[in-house]
C-alpha cells in the first residue's frame, strides 16, 4: 500500500508570491491534516479536512487555505508569501476521525523556502 | 488550553542501553489520547506508540514502552536495547478523544545513539 505522498518535495519562492502544495493520502483514508514545522515554533496544526470539508483550523492567518477533493487528495495554498512562511509542511492522513486510535500517517513533507 | 511539554531538548544513549524521554501535558479533559512520534533525519514521521487515557495499563510496542501517570499528567517513553536506528527527533503529542480536534505536539527531543 502506497504511503502518503506530497508534491513538490522542495520549493523556492520569493516574497509576495503564492504557492500550492499537494497531498495524496493513503488509499482509503478520508481525513487529511496539515502541519507547519519550523525550528522555532515546532509542529503547528494548520487544518484538517474530512469528506471535502474543513473540520478544524489552527491559528494561522487567512493567507493559509486548503481544500480537499472527492478522492480525498488535498491541497493547501499560501498567498502573499512572507519570509516567515519558510518551513517544512507536513501532511498526515488517517482513515476517519476516531477510527484506528486516531493514528496519523505522515508524508515526507514539502520544504518551502521563501527568499 | 492544552499544552505538551518536553523538557529535554537533547538526549544521548549508548547503543544497547535504555533511555527514557519525558513528556508532561496539561488538560482538563478526562478522555484523550497520547502519542509518541519519531522523526528520523530527512525521513517521514512515524507513530511509535499510543496510549488511551482511560486505559490504566501502560502501552508497549516491542522495545518501546510508556509510563503513563494520568494524575501527574506525565507520559514518558522508555526505549530499551537502544539501536543506531533509534536516533531521531521524538515528539510527544496529545489529542482529545473527540472528532475534529487538533493534535498538539511537544517541542521534541533529539535522541542520539552512541555506538
Coordinates of N, CA, C and O in Angstrom, one line a residue, chain A residues 30-32 47-56 66-69, chain B residues 100:
Chain A
X30 N -9.6 9.0 4.5 CA -10.5 10.1 4.2 C -10.2 11.4 4.9 O -10.8 12.5 4.6
X31 N -9.4 11.4 5.9 CA -9.1 12.5 6.7 C -7.6 13.0 6.4 O -6.7 12.2 6.4
X32 N -7.5 14.3 6.2 CA -6.1 14.8 5.9 C -5.9 16.0 6.8 O -6.8 16.9 6.8
X47 N -4.7 22.8 9.5 CA -6.2 22.5 9.3 C -6.3 21.0 9.0 O -5.4 20.3 8.7
X48 N -7.6 20.6 9.2 CA -8.0 19.2 8.9 C -9.2 19.1 8.0 O -10.1 19.9 8.2
X49 N -9.1 18.2 7.1 CA -10.2 18.0 6.2 C -10.8 16.6 6.2 O -10.0 15.7 6.4
X50 N -12.0 16.5 6.1 CA -12.7 15.2 6.1 C -13.9 15.3 5.2 O -14.7 16.3 5.4
X51 N -14.0 14.4 4.3 CA -15.2 14.5 3.3 C -15.3 15.8 2.7 O -16.4 16.4 2.7
X52 N -14.2 16.4 2.2 CA -14.2 17.6 1.4 C -14.5 18.8 2.2 O -14.7 19.9 1.7
X53 N -14.6 18.7 3.5 CA -15.0 19.9 4.4 C -13.9 20.1 5.4 O -13.4 19.2 6.0
X54 N -13.6 21.4 5.6 CA -12.6 21.7 6.6 C -13.3 21.5 8.0 O -14.3 22.2 8.3
X55 N -12.7 20.7 8.8 CA -13.3 20.4 10.1 C -12.7 21.1 11.3 O -13.3 21.3 12.3
X56 N -11.5 21.6 11.1 CA -10.8 22.3 12.2 C -9.7 23.1 11.6 O -9.2 22.8 10.5
X66 N -6.9 25.8 2.3 CA -6.8 24.5 1.8 C -8.1 24.0 1.2 O -9.1 24.7 1.3
X67 N -8.0 22.8 0.7 CA -9.3 22.2 0.2 C -9.0 20.7 0.1 O -7.9 20.3 0.0
X68 N -10.1 20.0 0.0 CA -10.0 18.5 -0.2 C -10.9 18.1 -1.3 O -12.1 18.6 -1.4
X69 N -10.5 17.2 -2.2 CA -11.2 16.8 -3.3 C -12.0 15.5 -3.0 O -11.8 14.9 -2.0
Chain B
X100 N -12.5 15.8 15.1 CA -12.2 17.1 14.5 C -11.5 18.0 15.5 O -11.7 19.2 15.6

